[in-house]
Every structure is written in structure tokens, then in C-alpha cells.
XYZ file of C-alpha atoms in Angstrom:
652
model
C -23.709 23.237 -37.762
C -20.161 24.618 -37.664
C -19.163 26.434 -40.892
C -16.181 24.107 -41.310
C -18.648 21.207 -41.833
C -20.453 22.688 -44.831
C -20.109 20.684 -48.040
C -19.132 23.831 -49.922
C -15.671 23.480 -48.355
C -15.023 20.483 -50.584
C -14.978 22.796 -53.630
C -11.766 24.392 -52.291
C -9.886 21.083 -52.468
C -7.586 20.206 -55.357
C -9.652 18.610 -58.193
C -8.358 15.073 -57.647
C -8.934 15.219 -53.922
C -12.344 16.838 -54.402
C -13.390 14.060 -56.770
C -12.207 11.422 -54.324
C -14.040 13.114 -51.408
C -17.208 13.282 -53.450
C -16.920 9.595 -54.330
C -16.103 8.823 -50.719
C -19.435 10.136 -49.462
C -21.522 8.761 -52.322
C -23.114 5.318 -52.391
C -20.739 4.313 -55.200
C -21.796 0.994 -56.766
C -18.164 0.237 -57.664
C -16.356 -1.030 -54.531
C -12.911 -0.617 -56.132
C -13.574 3.056 -56.764
C -14.947 3.405 -53.241
C -11.823 1.959 -51.639
C -9.569 4.033 -53.903
C -11.417 7.229 -52.892
C -11.020 6.272 -49.257
C -7.298 5.775 -49.713
C -6.863 9.177 -51.438
C -8.790 11.108 -48.791
C -6.987 9.411 -45.922
C -3.564 10.025 -47.458
C -4.410 13.680 -48.095
C -5.414 14.175 -44.464
C -2.078 12.684 -43.396
C 0.172 14.688 -45.782
C 2.286 17.549 -44.332
C 0.181 20.316 -45.880
C -1.058 23.423 -44.098
C -3.635 22.417 -41.504
C -6.331 24.598 -42.954
C -5.931 22.927 -46.357
C -6.150 19.369 -45.010
C -9.130 20.241 -42.834
C -11.172 20.890 -45.966
C -11.928 17.151 -46.130
C -13.729 17.262 -42.755
C -17.248 17.725 -44.304
C -16.821 14.367 -46.095
C -15.603 12.647 -42.931
C -18.488 14.185 -40.966
C -21.051 12.755 -43.422
C -19.474 9.278 -43.403
C -19.613 9.212 -39.600
C -23.362 9.988 -39.519
C -24.723 7.755 -36.654
C -27.725 6.952 -38.816
C -25.374 4.938 -41.035
C -24.299 2.651 -38.181
C -25.581 -0.871 -38.995
C -27.860 -2.651 -36.612
C -25.717 -5.336 -34.963
C -28.619 -7.748 -34.798
C -29.144 -7.493 -38.593
C -25.505 -8.029 -39.592
C -24.817 -11.335 -41.414
C -22.793 -13.782 -39.416
C -20.473 -14.630 -42.285
C -19.478 -13.479 -45.757
C -17.881 -15.397 -48.615
C -14.251 -14.419 -48.831
C -14.225 -13.881 -52.616
C -17.595 -12.112 -52.707
C -17.680 -8.313 -53.195
C -18.042 -6.336 -49.940
C -21.592 -5.831 -48.752
C -23.094 -2.411 -48.053
C -22.575 -3.171 -44.370
C -18.896 -3.895 -44.829
C -18.404 -0.865 -47.030
C -20.022 1.540 -44.560
C -18.027 0.052 -41.696
C -14.753 0.253 -43.629
C -15.526 3.831 -44.651
C -16.113 4.768 -41.039
C -12.860 3.188 -39.876
C -10.886 5.091 -42.486
C -12.840 8.283 -41.805
C -11.840 8.053 -38.159
C -8.204 7.418 -39.128
C -8.239 10.463 -41.444
C -9.949 12.632 -38.855
C -7.396 11.691 -36.199
C -4.629 13.097 -38.402
C -6.081 16.601 -38.260
C -5.735 19.511 -35.880
C -9.098 21.296 -35.834
C -10.679 24.347 -34.233
C -11.818 23.270 -30.731
C -15.337 24.616 -31.440
C -15.795 21.741 -33.902
C -15.809 19.247 -31.009
C -19.456 19.712 -30.144
C -20.491 18.555 -33.632
C -17.860 15.884 -34.157
C -17.673 14.184 -30.782
C -21.122 12.543 -30.697
C -20.465 10.924 -34.079
C -17.009 9.760 -33.072
C -18.313 8.272 -29.857
C -21.171 6.456 -31.560
C -18.925 4.823 -34.167
C -16.212 3.901 -31.675
C -18.852 2.232 -29.520
C -20.193 0.308 -32.502
C -16.699 -0.769 -33.648
C -15.927 -1.986 -30.151
C -19.033 -4.165 -30.080
C -18.769 -5.252 -33.682
C -16.759 -8.451 -34.341
C -15.273 -7.969 -37.791
C -14.196 -11.602 -37.935
C -17.812 -12.526 -38.518
C -17.782 -10.678 -41.802
C -14.220 -11.141 -42.867
C -13.720 -7.386 -42.922
C -10.607 -5.517 -41.847
C -9.863 -6.032 -38.144
C -10.389 -3.251 -35.670
C -7.667 -0.698 -35.371
C -5.669 -1.880 -32.322
C -5.341 1.687 -31.010
C -8.993 2.602 -31.534
C -9.449 3.968 -28.018
C -6.076 5.677 -27.588
C -6.371 7.353 -30.974
C -9.845 8.578 -30.066
C -8.632 9.903 -26.727
C -5.611 11.585 -28.321
C -7.902 13.315 -30.837
C -10.128 14.445 -27.961
C -7.085 16.086 -26.367
C -7.425 19.096 -28.656
C -10.887 19.901 -27.300
C -9.963 19.969 -23.595
C -9.967 23.782 -23.564
C -13.462 24.010 -25.077
C -15.900 23.860 -22.178
C -19.032 22.774 -24.169
C -17.152 19.863 -25.716
C -15.513 18.941 -22.451
C -18.879 18.855 -20.653
C -20.351 16.882 -23.503
C -17.674 14.243 -23.173
C -17.844 13.739 -19.437
C -21.661 13.666 -19.358
C -21.756 10.513 -21.533
C -21.196 7.398 -19.392
C -19.777 5.319 -22.271
C -17.012 7.940 -22.675
C -15.621 6.638 -19.394
C -15.500 3.125 -20.774
C -13.499 4.460 -23.730
C -11.201 6.377 -21.368
C -10.657 3.185 -19.392
C -9.733 1.225 -22.518
C -7.383 4.051 -23.596
C -5.779 4.003 -20.175
C -5.020 0.337 -20.528
C -3.215 0.920 -23.839
C -1.624 4.287 -22.972
C 1.462 2.855 -21.250
C 2.096 0.714 -24.331
C 2.270 3.672 -26.760
C 5.744 3.742 -28.263
C 5.803 7.254 -29.720
C 6.984 9.517 -26.836
C 4.926 12.529 -27.952
C 1.700 10.553 -28.363
C 2.385 8.812 -25.105
C 2.614 12.127 -23.168
C -0.536 13.396 -24.904
C -2.403 10.219 -23.867
C -1.131 10.563 -20.285
C -2.200 14.183 -20.263
C -5.819 13.553 -21.302
C -6.118 10.616 -18.881
C -4.799 12.802 -16.070
C -7.196 15.625 -17.016
C -10.300 13.488 -17.011
C -9.518 11.333 -13.950
C -8.972 14.461 -11.846
C -12.605 15.539 -12.090
C -14.906 14.433 -9.288
C -17.802 13.091 -11.325
C -15.605 10.180 -12.348
C -16.935 8.523 -9.201
C -20.648 8.884 -10.147
C -21.989 5.386 -10.184
C -22.702 5.150 -13.916
C -19.345 6.710 -14.870
C -17.355 4.538 -12.452
C -19.109 1.397 -13.614
C -18.172 2.202 -17.232
C -14.559 3.122 -16.277
C -14.188 -0.182 -14.398
C -15.583 -2.126 -17.392
C -13.102 -0.308 -19.580
C -10.054 -1.211 -17.470
C -11.050 -4.867 -16.996
C -14.206 -5.016 -14.979
C -12.946 -4.966 -11.368
C -11.315 -2.714 -8.817
C -8.401 -5.120 -8.882
C -7.938 -4.313 -12.585
C -8.069 -0.599 -11.790
C -5.511 -0.952 -9.000
C -3.170 -2.885 -11.308
C -3.560 -0.222 -13.958
C -2.833 2.610 -11.464
C 0.387 0.857 -10.399
C 1.409 0.301 -14.051
C 0.686 3.978 -14.778
C 2.705 5.222 -11.821
C 5.554 2.932 -12.888
C 5.469 4.523 -16.329
C 5.801 7.959 -14.695
C 9.157 7.156 -13.007
C 11.607 9.621 -14.456
C 14.766 8.153 -16.003
C 17.243 10.989 -15.442
C 19.860 9.192 -17.562
C 17.619 9.413 -20.656
C 16.533 13.010 -20.918
C 14.089 13.645 -23.754
C 12.808 17.108 -24.667
C 9.343 15.754 -25.643
C 8.897 14.379 -22.126
C 8.972 17.508 -19.916
C 9.487 16.572 -16.269
C 6.902 19.043 -14.986
C 4.234 17.322 -17.108
C 5.078 13.885 -15.728
C 5.034 15.359 -12.229
C 1.580 16.799 -12.831
C 0.466 13.334 -13.995
C 1.581 11.903 -10.665
C -0.560 14.537 -8.956
C -3.445 13.561 -11.181
C -3.222 9.911 -10.086
C -3.119 10.943 -6.417
C -6.251 13.076 -6.936
C -8.003 10.231 -8.726
C -7.170 7.770 -5.939
C -8.634 10.239 -3.438
C -11.853 10.542 -5.451
C -12.352 6.789 -5.570
C -11.189 6.029 -2.042
C -11.438 9.167 0.172
C -9.292 7.556 2.872
C -6.357 7.750 0.493
C -6.466 11.555 0.453
C -6.140 11.812 4.209
C -3.864 14.628 5.408
C -3.402 13.067 8.856
C -3.086 9.494 10.095
C -6.315 9.548 12.084
C -7.972 7.197 9.636
C -6.515 3.714 9.729
C -9.004 1.953 7.439
C -8.919 1.778 3.689
C -11.642 1.586 1.112
C -11.788 -1.205 -1.453
C -9.437 0.504 -3.911
C -6.811 1.027 -1.184
C -7.025 -2.619 -0.279
C -6.695 -3.651 -3.921
C -3.649 -1.424 -4.309
C -1.988 -3.374 -1.516
C -2.529 -6.546 -3.481
C -0.292 -5.113 -6.214
C 3.465 -4.421 -6.037
C 2.565 -0.841 -5.162
C 5.304 -0.067 -2.613
C 8.241 -0.823 -4.928
C 6.724 1.472 -7.533
C 5.971 4.235 -5.067
C 9.506 4.114 -3.600
C 11.157 4.224 -7.044
C 8.887 7.095 -8.037
C 9.685 8.901 -4.821
C 13.426 8.433 -5.386
C 13.238 9.717 -8.956
C 11.412 12.846 -7.891
C 14.126 13.780 -5.395
C 16.506 14.243 -8.317
C 14.554 16.983 -10.105
C 13.608 20.516 -9.255
C 10.823 20.867 -11.859
C 7.721 22.831 -10.950
C 5.311 20.805 -8.831
C 7.908 18.387 -7.489
C 7.469 19.347 -3.824
C 3.722 18.849 -3.895
C 4.153 15.500 -5.638
C 6.666 14.365 -3.013
C 4.397 15.432 -0.174
C 1.418 13.662 -1.707
C 3.366 10.485 -2.351
C 4.799 10.386 1.155
C 1.361 10.907 2.612
C -0.103 8.116 0.449
C 2.683 5.772 1.547
C 2.017 6.647 5.199
C -1.717 6.139 4.847
C -1.244 2.734 3.170
C 1.267 1.528 5.742
C -0.751 2.843 8.695
C -3.717 0.687 7.714
C -4.312 -2.824 8.964
C -3.512 -4.612 5.655
C -0.659 -2.198 4.898
C 0.934 -2.697 8.279
C 1.256 -6.424 7.530
C 3.250 -5.509 4.438
C 5.811 -3.377 6.252
C 8.571 -6.048 6.054
C 7.929 -6.280 2.270
C 7.981 -2.468 2.039
C 11.346 -2.315 3.784
C 12.608 -4.978 1.387
C 11.375 -2.851 -1.542
C 13.521 0.157 -0.531
C 11.358 2.174 1.867
C 14.206 3.496 4.040
C 16.630 4.364 1.170
C 13.846 6.301 -0.505
C 13.222 8.238 2.728
C 16.926 9.040 3.022
C 16.947 10.423 -0.533
C 14.095 12.728 0.527
C 16.132 13.767 3.574
C 19.117 14.535 1.309
C 17.122 16.458 -1.312
C 16.703 20.199 -1.547
C 13.054 19.680 -0.515
C 14.022 18.185 2.865
C 12.932 21.184 4.991
C 9.418 20.837 3.632
C 9.355 17.044 4.070
C 10.549 16.887 7.650
C 7.071 16.199 9.091
C 6.491 13.286 6.713
C 9.915 11.822 7.418
C 9.373 12.166 11.134
C 6.087 10.263 10.789
C 7.889 7.398 9.028
C 10.921 7.259 11.375
C 9.059 7.881 14.644
C 5.501 6.580 14.206
C 5.394 3.951 11.477
C 8.719 2.116 11.576
C 9.722 1.864 15.292
C 6.734 -0.181 16.536
C 7.420 -2.735 13.866
C 10.959 -3.390 15.091
C 9.700 -6.318 17.167
C 9.115 -8.251 13.895
C 11.655 -11.002 13.225
C 10.776 -10.842 9.494
C 11.295 -7.109 9.255
C 14.541 -7.144 11.223
C 15.888 -10.027 9.103
C 15.151 -8.012 5.985
C 16.668 -4.856 7.442
C 19.782 -6.779 8.618
C 20.912 -7.443 5.014
C 20.718 -3.754 4.130
C 21.464 -1.875 7.337
C 25.181 -1.315 6.835
C 24.507 0.236 3.416
C 21.648 2.308 4.840
C 23.745 3.654 7.717
C 26.572 4.513 5.292
C 24.181 6.420 3.039
C 22.766 8.310 6.011
C 26.188 9.774 6.875
C 26.477 13.383 5.821
C 22.757 13.996 5.802
C 21.740 16.988 7.933
C 18.313 15.989 9.188
C 15.873 18.796 9.826
C 14.824 16.965 12.994
C 18.030 15.151 13.979
C 16.599 13.167 16.861
C 14.246 11.053 14.777
C 17.069 9.463 12.802
C 19.386 9.108 15.805
C 16.708 7.411 17.897
C 15.563 5.207 15.064
C 19.059 4.018 14.061
C 19.961 3.389 17.700
C 16.863 1.260 18.175
C 17.560 -0.719 14.987
C 21.108 -1.420 16.087
C 19.930 -2.683 19.455
C 17.243 -4.895 17.959
C 19.682 -6.276 15.363
C 21.969 -7.365 18.223
C 19.029 -9.255 19.732
C 18.309 -10.766 16.315
C 21.939 -11.902 15.827
C 21.963 -13.549 19.258
C 18.606 -15.153 18.616
C 19.623 -16.493 15.167
C 23.038 -17.777 16.322
C 23.522 -18.779 19.965
C 20.070 -18.444 21.450
C 18.730 -21.582 23.153
C 15.014 -21.599 23.925
C 14.253 -22.519 27.519
C 11.150 -23.933 29.114
C 9.906 -24.246 32.675
C 7.796 -27.088 33.897
C 4.264 -25.798 34.409
C 3.786 -28.149 37.323
C 4.391 -25.448 39.912
C 5.471 -28.079 42.437
C 8.432 -28.733 40.096
C 9.184 -25.604 37.979
C 12.315 -27.217 36.530
C 14.067 -25.049 33.945
C 15.694 -26.749 30.954
C 16.060 -26.591 27.188
C 12.831 -26.621 25.175
C 13.322 -30.046 23.557
C 13.135 -31.814 26.928
C 9.512 -30.797 27.526
C 6.186 -32.149 26.309
C 3.248 -29.854 25.511
C -0.312 -30.252 26.639
C -2.086 -31.418 23.509
C -5.330 -29.717 24.429
C -4.446 -26.109 25.261
C -1.025 -26.220 23.495
C 0.202 -23.686 26.008
C 1.521 -25.646 28.989
C 4.763 -27.664 29.103
C 5.903 -30.456 31.410
C 9.188 -32.153 32.023
C 7.521 -35.524 32.579
C 4.224 -37.353 32.430
C 4.181 -37.384 36.217
C 4.329 -33.578 36.365
C 1.561 -33.297 33.760
C -0.660 -35.620 35.780
C 0.116 -33.742 38.988
C -0.758 -30.362 37.464
C -3.951 -31.808 36.033
C -5.112 -33.297 39.303
C -3.691 -30.885 41.906
C -2.511 -27.788 40.016
C -5.901 -26.758 38.609
C -5.105 -27.264 34.931
C -8.072 -29.586 34.572
C -10.437 -26.604 35.071
C -8.427 -23.965 33.215
C -7.072 -25.935 30.197
C -9.865 -25.021 27.811
C -9.599 -21.276 28.634
C -6.055 -20.855 27.285
C -5.145 -19.645 23.835
C -5.646 -15.869 23.829
C -3.470 -14.154 26.412
C -0.618 -16.545 27.110
C 1.787 -16.571 24.169
C 1.534 -19.990 22.606
C 0.637 -22.123 19.617
C -2.933 -20.888 19.511
C -1.754 -17.332 18.866
C -0.569 -18.552 15.466
C -2.922 -16.171 13.624
C -1.025 -13.247 15.067
C 2.454 -14.743 15.502
C 4.349 -17.422 13.674
C 6.361 -19.928 15.700
C 9.584 -18.052 14.928
C 8.032 -14.677 15.801
C 6.777 -16.026 19.104
C 10.254 -17.320 19.928
C 11.790 -13.953 18.999
C 9.320 -12.091 21.254
C 10.393 -14.299 24.151
C 14.024 -13.566 23.421
C 13.303 -9.832 23.203
C 11.465 -9.765 26.521
C 14.323 -11.666 28.169
C 16.892 -9.326 26.621
C 15.063 -6.229 27.912
C 14.595 -7.783 31.326
C 18.319 -8.558 31.594
C 19.231 -5.074 30.440
C 16.939 -3.294 32.859
C 16.466 -5.783 35.697
C 17.889 -3.374 38.345
C 15.350 -0.773 37.239
C 12.579 -3.390 37.119
C 13.302 -4.759 40.592
C 13.584 -1.268 42.019
C 10.096 -0.520 40.704
C 8.769 -3.775 42.038
C 10.225 -3.080 45.508
C 8.661 0.338 45.538
C 5.310 -1.158 44.564
C 5.549 -3.673 47.425
C 6.457 -0.925 49.891
C 3.162 0.786 49.088
C 1.066 -2.390 48.617
C 2.667 -5.085 50.784
C -0.028 -7.618 49.937
C -0.615 -6.466 46.392
C -0.065 -8.334 43.141
C 1.920 -6.556 40.465
C 2.543 -7.140 36.779
C 5.539 -5.966 34.797
C 4.438 -4.284 31.586
C 6.797 -4.195 28.570
C 5.320 -1.569 26.268
C 6.625 -1.707 22.649
C 3.893 0.472 21.152
C 6.252 3.352 20.375
C 9.265 1.265 19.441
C 11.756 1.443 22.295
C 10.512 -0.526 25.253
C 9.014 1.285 28.224
C 8.905 -0.951 31.301
C 6.595 -0.198 34.176
C 5.293 -2.001 37.240
C 1.552 -1.826 37.885
C -1.073 -3.471 40.007
C -2.299 -6.704 38.423
C -6.062 -6.161 38.233
C -8.647 -8.885 38.281
C -9.958 -7.450 34.983
C -8.431 -4.683 32.918
C -8.912 -3.895 29.207
C -7.647 -6.963 27.332
C -6.548 -8.664 30.520
C -9.730 -10.396 31.601
C -11.591 -13.679 31.556
C -10.895 -17.192 32.898
C -7.455 -17.406 31.313
C -6.263 -14.221 33.022
C -7.687 -15.263 36.382
C -5.849 -18.589 36.150
C -2.608 -16.813 35.298
C -2.975 -14.665 38.409
C -3.792 -17.709 40.484
C -0.756 -19.692 39.204
C 1.589 -16.756 39.762
C 0.355 -16.447 43.363
C 0.865 -20.179 43.894
C 4.351 -20.265 42.293
C 6.216 -19.129 45.385
C 7.824 -16.266 43.476
C 9.111 -18.500 40.614
C 6.635 -17.165 38.040
C 6.261 -13.496 37.204
C 3.315 -11.807 35.574
C 5.109 -10.300 32.594
C 2.883 -8.674 29.968
C 3.941 -7.340 26.617
C 1.898 -4.788 24.720
C 2.766 -4.197 21.110
C 1.209 -3.099 17.864
C -0.982 -5.480 15.944
C -2.848 -4.804 12.705
C -1.580 -1.245 12.576
C 0.371 1.196 14.750
C -2.690 2.338 16.697
C -4.049 -1.113 17.596
C -2.597 -2.804 20.630
C -2.251 -6.438 21.535
C -1.566 -7.775 25.024
C 0.271 -11.054 25.504
C 1.392 -12.664 28.747
C 4.998 -13.865 28.399
C 5.958 -14.787 31.981
C 9.565 -15.001 33.071
C 10.324 -17.970 35.264
C 12.970 -18.529 37.898
C 14.212 -21.747 39.493
C 13.992 -20.075 42.874
C 11.699 -17.676 44.711
C 14.621 -15.998 46.459
C 14.452 -12.805 44.426
C 10.794 -12.289 45.337
C 11.533 -12.913 49.007
C 14.471 -10.458 48.964
C 12.368 -7.786 47.241
C 9.571 -8.173 49.772
C 12.099 -7.885 52.607
C 13.685 -4.859 51.022
C 10.302 -3.226 50.449
C 9.511 -3.500 54.166
C 12.536 -1.303 54.964
C 11.367 1.532 52.746
C 9.557 4.431 54.347
C 6.100 4.978 52.864
C 6.044 8.648 52.078
C 5.507 10.988 49.201
C 6.442 9.872 45.733
C 9.400 12.314 45.738
C 10.717 10.924 49.014
C 10.472 7.349 47.748
C 12.304 8.404 44.600
C 15.197 9.722 46.760
C 15.744 6.082 47.883
C 16.364 4.987 44.291
C 20.149 4.910 44.698
C 19.849 2.816 47.797
C 17.554 0.386 45.953
C 19.956 0.110 43.026
C 22.887 -0.682 45.262
C 20.957 -3.155 47.390
C 19.376 -5.030 44.456
C 22.705 -5.161 42.606
C 24.139 -6.861 45.705
C 21.246 -9.357 45.707
C 21.993 -10.285 42.063
C 25.729 -10.612 42.790
C 25.288 -12.877 45.774
C 22.492 -15.102 44.409
C 23.050 -17.323 41.343
C 19.546 -16.883 39.905
C 18.468 -18.520 36.711
C 15.701 -16.500 35.051
C 14.371 -17.586 31.688
C 11.611 -16.786 29.261
C 9.087 -19.511 28.643
C 6.132 -20.303 26.353
């Protein structure tokens, strides 16, 4: 036993306090005297006397908190008469509550922790399980767990006590309950102490041992969802308010707490501590975080950290940016990118680029502006959100010297181009259709067509055309195969109706912008493979479209099956009025691709005939020699477009 716990220490107390302490630990038959002695001892422990004087009452508190005095819950009476004197049960419980309150007022030698902590833990566990309403006794102290954790803070530097704490599973339950209440502590100094001890304990790896994690989860609410919600609340509480500086809230401490949360998240969900974006999946905690308003909190926290130069800020910024990237790079996170942009993702990145830490954050910023954001700029929802903020964002970007200038220049240029497409789409765009009876192929506005009710992919200008395609065009055999490759109603899980329409408009825009280049490539393909079938690939995987002309295979990667074979067959039978245009873009994360066939249709096959004729005049040779004919191709194809009034439209 520690010398400070010997009863002889009570003799050094002032007489009145010594008498009260002696009565406190005795089985006094007079309840009034017992409660009075409790009051005196508790007040003495709280008075501003020298610490070593007040600590002389600890032996009495130690005796009162003897675990052997904890009542058996099963033997407790269910009810007591309100005007009856307190029972022995009630008296021992009340004494323990006040002993804990008195103890928590004291600053003690850390070596005392080994003796005191088991008793504190045992009584706190009992008081948590005990329902005082059954006995009419005083209600539990509302800050039972936070006070216990705050008291434990003074023993963090004492290894035996620290190891004793973390080796007891129920301690983690108590820590979880304290964590729940910590953000609600009003006193700034106590608040930072509570944050400190939570940060210290959640950093250690054995928090994830099954028994410890189970207790921690029970403490925070019982589920990973509760834990995720608490993490977001805690991070929100760590956002620095630079307009309200307070000396008891040192910035470097709060920054270390941010680091503690990041470490904890990595312990529970190892994918969240990734240092590269090779992993695109999240564990259960990562997924639960995305169910919370995590991005708004992370972006505000990121922004606040750019305004301080306290020790540890750079590491905190790097860890936060990496966490944001990992979350957004995952399948569920990618779906939330429009919401993330709405929550201030880009302004937060620009603050990082403007900060003194920018040279050390260039890689993270490049990841955001070149890898994460550009592939998503085919999303109507994201662009619509960005449109309302883009002028302000561009204005704030002026004057920033980017460490890697190209990534912002390329990104802003791409945004401006896509916003132009969006404005056209939302204002003057008229969706066109083509009759899927290839004997007709009439082009007109969408509302004049009727859709096949079975495949929901083919459109006809009349009932006669629908019957003709069913009986002579082969749709009878192919109808049931559609719904995966050809962009249509059955792709609704991946694309909303508005998003599908926007994709068609985007393909048409990029075709019109680069049609000379496209037709040049098609002519060069036909010069090498006169009887070949080509597809035009619009690749949006990296953001800006890359258009190429390739051989249309019978089966290739995602382009396979009966639906693909029927598309090839219909294109061949169209007389040059139906192209095989394929878009590849990101789906469910930047690394996952999705192919969709979005054919462009013409009311005439003249362009195909002209290209075939032009291709026959080219000299098959080396690739370099064929490239030298590029200027000739451009001039010739430009003349074809000028002398032929061709109507080319996107459909489906």
C-alpha cells in the first residue's frame, strides 16, 4: 500500500476535519451525522489549500471506496419509503458518490494510481449499472464518466497505472461514455483535459482488440454508426476559431488531438491510414463515416488549420488531405463528390494552396485537382453545384502561386468548358431522337417518338416503323438483350434520366468540337482496313475527353454479349447513318470504368461514303507517312462538311 493511504495521515488533519473523516469511514448509526461528515470532507477536499494538506483525506476516501462495500445489485430493494431513514445500502452508495467527488478534486502523486484506480473503476461500474430511482437516492452524477477520465489524466505518465487502465476491458466502456460527454463540457480547461486523455488512449493499438473495441462501442452507443457520429462531432469540436483566441486552449494541443483521431481511425479501419490511393475500398467504419456529414467538418477543419503555424500543423494538414482523398476515392465516397463540392471542397483546397504549407501539400493538391475531381466533371449534379460557386472560386484562386501550376490551369479550363455545355444543356438544348427502324432513320425532337415498352431502349416515329423493325429489322430477337450497354432507361441504377441526357449532350458537343479530327482518324482507319468496322471511343476517365478510333471487336472487355453483337449488326445495316460511339467514364470510383454505347445518328450516309472514298486515295505506308497526310485530310474533310448539309444528332 502506498504510504499516502495509511490511516495515520488522518492525524495530521485539523481536528474538525479529522473528526469528520473518522466519522465518514465509520458505520455511524446516525445518518444525519454521517451526511454532515461527508459534506465536511468533500468541502475540505475542494478548498484552495495546499495540495499536500488536502490530500491527507485520501485514506478515508480509499476506505470508503473499498470494492468489498459495493452492494450486490440483485439484493438491493426495489423501492424505499421516501420518509424512511436511508438504508445501509443507500448510505454506502451515497458515501461512495461523495468520496469520488472529493477524490476528483485532488491532484495526487501519480504512483497512487495503481492503488486507487481499481477501486474507482469498480465503483463507477456499479454506479453505472445501479438505478438510483429504485431506491429514491440521489441521482447519478451526470458527469460520472468525464470526471473519472479527467481524474485519470494525472496518471498518464505513470506506466504501471497506464497499463492497468488499458488492460481492463470495462475501462474502454468508460472511455467511450466520457467521449460522448466530452464535447459538451463547458469549462474550457476541463474540456481540453478530457480531449487530451481521449486522444492519448485512442492512439494506442490495443484499442482494436475485440474485447476492448466491443466495450468502447457499447460506451459510445453500441454501433459503429454511433462511433462514426462521435468522431465527426469530435472533429467538429476541434475546429479552431481564430477570432476567439483563448490561452487555455493552445492550438498545438488541438492539432495533436486531430492527429490522434486520424491515428484512431487508422487503427479501426486500416484502409483509412493509406498513404497512397491504391486501395479503393473502405472498412465498415469508413463507410459509416460517409453516412455522417463528415466532409463539411473535414473541410472546415482543413480551412482552420491553414490559418495557424502551430507545431504539428503540417502533419495534421497532410493527414487530413490524405483522409479526404481516401474517402472520396472509394466507391461510396465517389458518389458523394457532388455533396463534397457543395460542402466547400475546392475553397478548402485553395486555402491550402495559399497557405505557407503549400510547398509540402503540392502532391495532395495535385491528387485532388488531377485525379479525383476531373473524372467527375461529366456529372450534371456536380457541375450544377459547381456552377453556383465557380465565379467566386476563380476569383479566390487569382494571386495564388501554385507549386504545380498546370494542375489548376488544366482543371479550371476543363470546368469552364463543361459549364458551357451545362449552360447550353439547361437552356437551349433540345433532345433529338432517331427512328430505330433503320429503313426510316428519321431525326426529330424527342417528344415525337414512342419507346419500345419491353427493352425501353429503342424509339420509333410511328407504329408502322416499330412493327417493321420487329418483323424485318431483327428487334424481335434482340429486344430482351438490351439494357446494359446502350444508354437507356434500364441504366437507371447508374444514371438518372437527366444525367443520361447530359451525357448525350456532352458526347455531341465533343463530336462537334473535334469532328475534323474524328473523321481524319476514321479515314486513316479505313485506309488500313477497307472492310473493317471501327468504333469511336470517347474516353472521360481522366477528365478531358480523349477521342480515338479503334477496330470494333466482336468481343472486348465490357463490349460483349448479344446486345453488343446486335449493335454491330445494326450499325452495319444502317448504311452509314448510325455510328458506333462508345463512352468510357468513371463509375463507382475513379479507377472503375464503365462503357456505354451512345451512338450518333445522321439522316444520311453521305459522310461515311465520302470517308470511304477519301480513304481509298491514301497511300498505305508507315504510320509516320500516313501522319504526313493529316493536313490533306483536314482540308478535304472540312470541304466535305462545308458542301454537305449533314444533320448529326445524339440519340438514346
